[in-house]
Amino acid sequence: MADTLNSLQALGEAAAAAEAPKHVQKLDAHGRAYATGKRKNAIARVWIKPGAGKVTVNGRELDVYFARPVLRLLIQQPLTVANRTGQYDINITVAGGGLSGQAGAVRHGVSKALTYYEPELRSALKKEGFLTRDSRVVERKKYGRAKARRSFQFSKR
Protein backbone atom coordinates (compact mmCIF):
# COMPACT_ATOMS: atom_id res chain seq x y z
CA MET A 1 0.00 0.00 0.00
CA ALA A 2 2.81 2.37 0.88
CA ASP A 3 4.47 1.58 -2.47
CA THR A 4 1.30 2.58 -4.31
CA LEU A 5 0.99 5.83 -2.39
CA ASN A 6 4.64 6.55 -2.98
CA SER A 7 4.30 5.96 -6.72
CA LEU A 8 1.14 8.09 -6.90
CA GLN A 9 2.98 10.91 -5.18
CA ALA A 10 5.81 10.51 -7.65
CA LEU A 11 3.25 10.58 -10.46
CA GLY A 12 1.74 13.80 -9.08
CA GLU A 13 5.17 15.38 -8.78
CA ALA A 14 6.02 14.37 -12.34
CA ALA A 15 2.74 15.83 -13.60
CA ALA A 16 3.42 19.09 -11.75
CA ALA A 17 6.93 19.24 -13.21
CA ALA A 18 5.60 18.75 -16.75
CA GLU A 19 4.52 22.14 -18.04
CA ALA A 20 2.29 23.09 -20.95
CA PRO A 21 3.86 22.31 -24.33
CA LYS A 22 6.04 25.08 -25.71
CA HIS A 23 4.92 26.18 -29.13
CA VAL A 24 7.77 26.97 -31.50
CA GLN A 25 7.90 28.93 -34.73
CA LYS A 26 7.30 26.76 -37.82
CA LEU A 27 8.67 28.27 -41.04
CA ASP A 28 9.46 26.82 -44.46
CA ALA A 29 12.63 27.39 -46.53
CA HIS A 30 11.28 30.73 -47.81
CA GLY A 31 10.62 32.10 -44.30
CA ARG A 32 6.84 31.65 -44.59
CA ALA A 33 4.41 30.04 -42.18
CA TYR A 34 1.97 27.57 -43.76
CA ALA A 35 -1.37 26.41 -42.40
CA THR A 36 -4.51 24.69 -43.64
CA GLY A 37 -7.95 25.98 -42.67
CA LYS A 38 -11.22 24.12 -43.10
CA ARG A 39 -14.92 25.01 -42.91
CA LYS A 40 -17.83 22.94 -44.30
CA ASN A 41 -16.48 21.59 -47.63
CA ALA A 42 -13.97 24.40 -48.16
CA ILE A 43 -10.23 23.95 -47.68
CA ALA A 44 -7.86 26.92 -47.57
CA ARG A 45 -4.08 26.72 -47.82
CA VAL A 46 -2.48 29.83 -46.32
CA TRP A 47 1.10 31.11 -46.55
CA ILE A 48 2.03 34.11 -44.41
CA LYS A 49 5.21 36.21 -44.43
CA PRO A 50 6.18 39.72 -43.28
CA GLY A 51 5.28 42.39 -45.79
CA ALA A 52 3.07 45.34 -46.66
CA GLY A 53 -0.28 43.65 -45.98
CA LYS A 54 -1.06 42.36 -49.48
CA VAL A 55 -3.65 39.56 -49.43
CA THR A 56 -3.99 37.35 -52.52
CA VAL A 57 -6.72 34.71 -52.88
CA ASN A 58 -6.37 32.26 -55.79
CA GLY A 59 -4.19 34.78 -57.64
CA ARG A 60 -6.69 37.63 -57.20
CA GLU A 61 -6.93 40.50 -54.73
CA LEU A 62 -8.99 39.95 -51.58
CA ASP A 63 -11.49 42.68 -52.58
CA VAL A 64 -12.06 41.04 -55.96
CA TYR A 65 -12.43 37.44 -54.77
CA PHE A 66 -14.55 38.19 -51.67
CA ALA A 67 -16.76 41.02 -52.90
CA ARG A 68 -19.02 41.07 -49.83
CA PRO A 69 -17.63 43.31 -47.04
CA VAL A 70 -18.86 40.86 -44.36
CA LEU A 71 -16.63 38.10 -45.75
CA ARG A 72 -13.61 40.42 -45.92
CA LEU A 73 -14.27 41.46 -42.32
CA LEU A 74 -14.44 37.79 -41.30
CA ILE A 75 -11.05 37.11 -42.89
CA GLN A 76 -9.41 40.16 -41.28
CA GLN A 77 -10.60 39.24 -37.75
CA PRO A 78 -7.52 37.25 -36.67
CA LEU A 79 -5.18 40.03 -37.81
CA THR A 80 -7.28 42.64 -36.00
CA VAL A 81 -7.36 40.67 -32.74
CA ALA A 82 -3.58 40.11 -32.92
CA ASN A 83 -2.92 43.79 -33.84
CA ARG A 84 -1.07 42.70 -36.98
CA THR A 85 -3.17 44.40 -39.68
CA GLY A 86 -1.01 45.36 -42.67
CA GLN A 87 2.14 43.65 -41.34
CA TYR A 88 1.95 40.38 -43.29
CA ASP A 89 1.64 39.41 -46.94
CA ILE A 90 -0.82 36.53 -47.17
CA ASN A 91 -1.11 34.15 -50.12
CA ILE A 92 -4.20 31.94 -50.07
CA THR A 93 -5.38 29.04 -52.20
CA VAL A 94 -8.96 28.03 -51.44
CA ALA A 95 -11.15 25.35 -53.01
CA GLY A 96 -14.51 23.70 -52.39
CA GLY A 97 -17.75 24.91 -50.85
CA GLY A 98 -19.32 28.32 -51.31
CA LEU A 99 -17.99 31.79 -50.62
CA SER A 100 -19.12 31.83 -46.98
CA GLY A 101 -17.52 28.48 -46.22
CA GLN A 102 -14.37 29.54 -48.04
CA ALA A 103 -14.17 32.73 -45.97
CA GLY A 104 -14.48 30.67 -42.78
CA ALA A 105 -11.75 28.32 -44.00
CA VAL A 106 -9.48 31.25 -44.80
CA ARG A 107 -10.06 32.74 -41.33
CA HIS A 108 -9.16 29.40 -39.74
CA GLY A 109 -6.05 29.07 -41.92
CA VAL A 110 -4.87 32.65 -41.28
CA SER A 111 -5.28 32.12 -37.53
CA LYS A 112 -3.25 28.92 -37.58
CA ALA A 113 -0.55 30.46 -39.79
CA LEU A 114 -0.26 33.44 -37.41
CA THR A 115 0.29 31.08 -34.48
CA TYR A 116 2.95 29.22 -36.45
CA TYR A 117 4.73 32.49 -37.26
CA GLU A 118 4.26 34.08 -33.82
CA PRO A 119 3.52 31.39 -31.18
CA GLU A 120 2.88 34.02 -28.49
CA LEU A 121 -0.32 35.07 -30.34
CA ARG A 122 -1.85 31.63 -29.74
CA SER A 123 -3.60 32.49 -26.47
CA ALA A 124 -5.30 35.61 -27.88
CA LEU A 125 -6.51 33.80 -31.00
CA LYS A 126 -7.59 30.72 -29.06
CA LYS A 127 -9.59 32.87 -26.63
CA GLU A 128 -11.53 34.33 -29.57
CA GLY A 129 -12.19 30.82 -30.93
CA PHE A 130 -10.34 31.29 -34.24
CA LEU A 131 -8.21 28.16 -33.84
CA THR A 132 -11.17 25.83 -33.34
CA ARG A 133 -12.27 23.98 -36.47
CA ASP A 134 -16.03 24.43 -36.98
CA SER A 135 -17.07 20.81 -37.54
CA ARG A 136 -20.64 21.54 -38.66
CA VAL A 137 -21.27 20.14 -42.14
CA VAL A 138 -24.39 19.58 -44.24
CA GLU A 139 -26.41 16.57 -43.11
CA ARG A 140 -26.83 13.91 -45.75
CA LYS A 141 -30.15 13.19 -47.48
CA LYS A 142 -31.96 10.10 -46.20
CA TYR A 143 -34.03 7.68 -48.27
CA GLY A 144 -37.80 8.05 -47.90
CA ARG A 145 -37.36 11.79 -47.28
CA ALA A 146 -37.33 14.84 -49.54
CA LYS A 147 -34.16 16.25 -47.91
CA ALA A 148 -32.15 15.39 -44.80
CA ARG A 149 -35.13 15.81 -42.47
CA ARG A 150 -38.02 17.13 -44.56
CA SER A 151 -40.70 14.56 -45.36
CA PHE A 152 -42.59 14.41 -48.62
CA GLN A 153 -45.89 16.33 -48.65
CA PHE A 154 -48.68 14.41 -46.94
CA SER A 155 -51.88 13.91 -48.91
CA LYS A 156 -55.04 12.90 -47.05
CA ARG A 157 -56.89 11.83 -50.23
CSV table of N, CA and C in Angstrom, one decimal, residues 62-145:
chain,number,residue,atom,x,y,z
A,62,LEU,N,-8.0,40.3,-52.5
A,62,LEU,CA,-9.0,39.9,-51.6
A,62,LEU,C,-10.3,40.6,-51.9
A,63,ASP,N,-10.3,41.9,-52.3
A,63,ASP,CA,-11.5,42.7,-52.6
A,63,ASP,C,-12.2,42.1,-53.8
A,64,VAL,N,-11.5,41.6,-54.7
A,64,VAL,CA,-12.1,41.0,-56.0
A,64,VAL,C,-12.7,39.7,-55.7
A,65,TYR,N,-12.0,38.8,-55.0
A,65,TYR,CA,-12.4,37.4,-54.8
A,65,TYR,C,-13.6,37.4,-53.8
A,66,PHE,N,-13.5,38.1,-52.7
A,66,PHE,CA,-14.5,38.2,-51.7
A,66,PHE,C,-15.1,39.6,-51.8
A,67,ALA,N,-16.2,39.7,-52.6
A,67,ALA,CA,-16.8,41.0,-52.9
A,67,ALA,C,-17.6,41.5,-51.7
A,68,ARG,N,-18.2,40.6,-51.0
A,68,ARG,CA,-19.0,41.1,-49.8
A,68,ARG,C,-18.2,41.6,-48.7
A,69,PRO,N,-18.4,42.8,-48.1
A,69,PRO,CA,-17.6,43.3,-47.0
A,69,PRO,C,-17.6,42.4,-45.8
A,70,VAL,N,-18.7,41.7,-45.5
A,70,VAL,CA,-18.9,40.9,-44.4
A,70,VAL,C,-17.8,39.7,-44.4
A,71,LEU,N,-17.6,39.2,-45.6
A,71,LEU,CA,-16.6,38.1,-45.7
A,71,LEU,C,-15.2,38.6,-45.6
A,72,ARG,N,-14.9,39.8,-46.1
A,72,ARG,CA,-13.6,40.4,-45.9
A,72,ARG,C,-13.4,40.7,-44.4
A,73,LEU,N,-14.4,41.2,-43.8
A,73,LEU,CA,-14.3,41.5,-42.3
A,73,LEU,C,-14.0,40.2,-41.6
A,74,LEU,N,-14.6,39.1,-41.9
A,74,LEU,CA,-14.4,37.8,-41.3
A,74,LEU,C,-13.0,37.3,-41.4
A,75,ILE,N,-12.4,37.5,-42.6
A,75,ILE,CA,-11.0,37.1,-42.9
A,75,ILE,C,-10.0,38.0,-42.1
A,76,GLN,N,-10.3,39.2,-42.0
A,76,GLN,CA,-9.4,40.2,-41.3
A,76,GLN,C,-9.5,40.0,-39.7
A,77,GLN,N,-10.5,39.3,-39.2
A,77,GLN,CA,-10.6,39.2,-37.7
A,77,GLN,C,-9.4,38.8,-37.0
A,78,PRO,N,-8.7,37.7,-37.4
A,78,PRO,CA,-7.5,37.2,-36.7
A,78,PRO,C,-6.4,38.3,-36.6
A,79,LEU,N,-6.2,39.0,-37.8
A,79,LEU,CA,-5.2,40.0,-37.8
A,79,LEU,C,-5.5,41.2,-36.9
A,80,THR,N,-6.8,41.5,-36.8
A,80,THR,CA,-7.3,42.6,-36.0
A,80,THR,C,-7.1,42.3,-34.5
A,81,VAL,N,-7.5,41.1,-34.1
A,81,VAL,CA,-7.4,40.7,-32.7
A,81,VAL,C,-5.9,40.6,-32.3
A,82,ALA,N,-5.0,40.2,-33.2
A,82,ALA,CA,-3.6,40.1,-32.9
A,82,ALA,C,-2.8,41.4,-33.1
A,83,ASN,N,-3.5,42.5,-33.6
A,83,ASN,CA,-2.9,43.8,-33.8
A,83,ASN,C,-1.8,43.7,-34.9
A,84,ARG,N,-2.1,42.9,-35.9
A,84,ARG,CA,-1.1,42.7,-37.0
A,84,ARG,C,-1.6,43.1,-38.4
A,85,THR,N,-2.6,44.0,-38.4
A,85,THR,CA,-3.2,44.4,-39.7
A,85,THR,C,-2.1,45.1,-40.5
A,86,GLY,N,-1.9,44.7,-41.8
A,86,GLY,CA,-1.0,45.4,-42.7
A,86,GLY,C,0.5,45.0,-42.5
A,87,GLN,N,0.7,44.0,-41.6
A,87,GLN,CA,2.1,43.6,-41.3
A,87,GLN,C,2.6,42.4,-42.1
A,88,TYR,N,1.6,41.6,-42.6
A,88,TYR,CA,2.0,40.4,-43.3
A,88,TYR,C,1.4,40.3,-44.7
A,89,ASP,N,2.1,39.7,-45.6
A,89,ASP,CA,1.6,39.4,-46.9
A,89,ASP,C,1.1,38.0,-46.8
A,90,ILE,N,-0.1,37.8,-47.3
A,90,ILE,CA,-0.8,36.5,-47.2
A,90,ILE,C,-1.2,36.0,-48.6
A,91,ASN,N,-0.8,34.8,-48.9
A,91,ASN,CA,-1.1,34.1,-50.1
A,91,ASN,C,-2.0,33.0,-49.8
A,92,ILE,N,-3.2,32.9,-50.4
A,92,ILE,CA,-4.2,31.9,-50.1
A,92,ILE,C,-4.6,31.2,-51.3
A,93,THR,N,-4.8,29.9,-51.2
A,93,THR,CA,-5.4,29.0,-52.2
A,93,THR,C,-6.6,28.4,-51.5
A,94,VAL,N,-7.8,28.6,-52.1
A,94,VAL,CA,-9.0,28.0,-51.4
A,94,VAL,C,-9.8,27.3,-52.5
A,95,ALA,N,-10.4,26.2,-52.1
A,95,ALA,CA,-11.2,25.3,-53.0
A,95,ALA,C,-12.3,24.7,-52.3
A,96,GLY,N,-13.4,24.4,-53.0
A,96,GLY,CA,-14.5,23.7,-52.4
A,96,GLY,C,-15.5,24.6,-51.7
A,97,GLY,N,-16.7,24.2,-51.6
A,97,GLY,CA,-17.8,24.9,-50.9
A,97,GLY,C,-18.2,26.2,-51.5
A,98,GLY,N,-18.9,27.0,-50.8
A,98,GLY,CA,-19.3,28.3,-51.3
A,98,GLY,C,-18.5,29.4,-50.7
A,99,LEU,N,-18.8,30.7,-51.0
A,99,LEU,CA,-18.0,31.8,-50.6
A,99,LEU,C,-18.0,31.9,-49.1
A,100,SER,N,-19.1,31.7,-48.4
A,100,SER,CA,-19.1,31.8,-47.0
A,100,SER,C,-18.3,30.8,-46.3
A,101,GLY,N,-18.4,29.5,-46.8
A,101,GLY,CA,-17.5,28.5,-46.2
A,101,GLY,C,-16.0,28.7,-46.5
A,102,GLN,N,-15.8,29.2,-47.7
A,102,GLN,CA,-14.4,29.5,-48.0
A,102,GLN,C,-13.8,30.6,-47.1
A,103,ALA,N,-14.6,31.7,-46.9
A,103,ALA,CA,-14.2,32.7,-46.0
A,103,ALA,C,-13.9,32.2,-44.6
A,104,GLY,N,-14.7,31.3,-44.1
A,104,GLY,CA,-14.5,30.7,-42.8
A,104,GLY,C,-13.2,29.8,-42.8
A,105,ALA,N,-13.0,29.1,-43.9
A,105,ALA,CA,-11.8,28.3,-44.0
A,105,ALA,C,-10.5,29.2,-44.0
A,106,VAL,N,-10.6,30.3,-44.7
A,106,VAL,CA,-9.5,31.3,-44.8
A,106,VAL,C,-9.2,31.8,-43.4
A,107,ARG,N,-10.2,32.2,-42.7
A,107,ARG,CA,-10.1,32.7,-41.3
A,107,ARG,C,-9.3,31.7,-40.4
A,108,HIS,N,-9.8,30.5,-40.5
A,108,HIS,CA,-9.2,29.4,-39.7
A,108,HIS,C,-7.7,29.2,-40.1
A,109,GLY,N,-7.4,29.2,-41.4
A,109,GLY,CA,-6.0,29.1,-41.9
A,109,GLY,C,-5.1,30.2,-41.5
A,110,VAL,N,-5.7,31.5,-41.6
A,110,VAL,CA,-4.9,32.6,-41.3
A,110,VAL,C,-4.5,32.6,-39.8
A,111,SER,N,-5.5,32.2,-39.0
A,111,SER,CA,-5.3,32.1,-37.5
A,111,SER,C,-4.2,31.1,-37.2
A,112,LYS,N,-4.3,29.9,-37.8
A,112,LYS,CA,-3.3,28.9,-37.6
A,112,LYS,C,-1.9,29.4,-38.1
A,113,ALA,N,-1.8,30.0,-39.2
A,113,ALA,CA,-0.5,30.5,-39.8
A,113,ALA,C,0.1,31.5,-38.9
A,114,LEU,N,-0.8,32.4,-38.3
A,114,LEU,CA,-0.3,33.4,-37.4
A,114,LEU,C,0.4,32.8,-36.2
A,115,THR,N,-0.3,31.7,-35.7
A,115,THR,CA,0.3,31.1,-34.5
A,115,THR,C,1.6,30.3,-34.8
A,116,TYR,N,1.7,29.9,-36.1
A,116,TYR,CA,3.0,29.2,-36.4
A,116,TYR,C,4.1,30.2,-36.6
A,117,TYR,N,3.7,31.4,-37.1
A,117,TYR,CA,4.7,32.5,-37.3
A,117,TYR,C,5.1,33.1,-35.9
A,118,GLU,N,4.1,33.5,-35.1
A,118,GLU,CA,4.3,34.1,-33.8
A,118,GLU,C,3.5,33.3,-32.8
A,119,PRO,N,4.2,32.3,-32.2
A,119,PRO,CA,3.5,31.4,-31.2
A,119,PRO,C,2.9,32.1,-30.0
A,120,GLU,N,3.4,33.3,-29.7
A,120,GLU,CA,2.9,34.0,-28.5
A,120,GLU,C,1.5,34.6,-28.7
A,121,LEU,N,1.0,34.6,-30.0
A,121,LEU,CA,-0.3,35.1,-30.3
A,121,LEU,C,-1.4,34.0,-30.1
A,122,ARG,N,-0.9,32.8,-29.8
A,122,ARG,CA,-1.9,31.6,-29.7
A,122,ARG,C,-3.0,31.8,-28.7
A,123,SER,N,-2.6,32.3,-27.5
A,123,SER,CA,-3.6,32.5,-26.5
A,123,SER,C,-4.7,33.5,-26.8
A,124,ALA,N,-4.3,34.6,-27.5
A,124,ALA,CA,-5.3,35.6,-27.9
A,124,ALA,C,-6.2,35.1,-28.9
A,125,LEU,N,-5.7,34.3,-29.9
A,125,LEU,CA,-6.5,33.8,-31.0
A,125,LEU,C,-7.4,32.6,-30.5
A,126,LYS,N,-6.8,31.9,-29.6
A,126,LYS,CA,-7.6,30.7,-29.1
A,126,LYS,C,-8.8,31.2,-28.2
A,127,LYS,N,-8.5,32.3,-27.5
A,127,LYS,CA,-9.6,32.9,-26.6
A,127,LYS,C,-10.8,33.4,-27.5
A,128,GLU,N,-10.5,33.9,-28.7
A,128,GLU,CA,-11.5,34.3,-29.6
A,128,GLU,C,-12.2,33.2,-30.3
A,129,GLY,N,-11.6,32.0,-30.3
A,129,GLY,CA,-12.2,30.8,-30.9
A,129,GLY,C,-11.8,30.7,-32.4
A,130,PHE,N,-10.7,31.3,-32.8
A,130,PHE,CA,-10.3,31.3,-34.2
A,130,PHE,C,-9.6,30.0,-34.6
A,131,LEU,N,-9.0,29.4,-33.6
A,131,LEU,CA,-8.2,28.2,-33.8
A,131,LEU,C,-9.0,26.9,-33.8
A,132,THR,N,-10.3,27.0,-33.4
A,132,THR,CA,-11.2,25.8,-33.3
A,132,THR,C,-11.8,25.6,-34.7
A,133,ARG,N,-11.7,24.3,-35.2
A,133,ARG,CA,-12.3,24.0,-36.5
A,133,ARG,C,-13.8,23.8,-36.3
A,134,ASP,N,-14.6,24.5,-37.1
A,134,ASP,CA,-16.0,24.4,-37.0
A,134,ASP,C,-16.4,23.1,-37.7
A,135,SER,N,-16.8,22.1,-37.0
A,135,SER,CA,-17.1,20.8,-37.5
A,135,SER,C,-18.5,20.6,-38.1
A,136,ARG,N,-19.3,21.7,-38.1
A,136,ARG,CA,-20.6,21.5,-38.7
A,136,ARG,C,-20.6,21.4,-40.2
A,137,VAL,N,-21.2,20.3,-40.7
A,137,VAL,CA,-21.3,20.1,-42.1
A,137,VAL,C,-22.7,19.8,-42.5
A,138,VAL,N,-23.0,19.8,-43.8
A,138,VAL,CA,-24.4,19.6,-44.2
A,138,VAL,C,-24.8,18.1,-44.0
A,139,GLU,N,-25.9,17.9,-43.4
A,139,GLU,CA,-26.4,16.6,-43.1
A,139,GLU,C,-26.8,15.9,-44.4
A,140,ARG,N,-26.5,14.6,-44.5
A,140,ARG,CA,-26.8,13.9,-45.7
A,140,ARG,C,-28.3,13.7,-45.9
A,141,LYS,N,-28.8,13.5,-47.2
A,141,LYS,CA,-30.1,13.2,-47.5
A,141,LYS,C,-30.4,11.7,-47.1
A,142,LYS,N,-31.6,11.5,-46.5
A,142,LYS,CA,-32.0,10.1,-46.2
A,142,LYS,C,-33.0,9.6,-47.2
A,143,TYR,N,-33.0,8.3,-47.4
A,143,TYR,CA,-34.0,7.7,-48.3
A,143,TYR,C,-35.4,7.8,-47.6
A,144,GLY,N,-36.4,7.9,-48.4
A,144,GLY,CA,-37.8,8.0,-47.9
A,144,GLY,C,-38.1,9.5,-47.4
A,145,ARG,N,-37.2,10.4,-47.7
A,145,ARG,CA,-37.4,11.8,-47.3
A,145,ARG,C,-37.0,12.7,-48.5
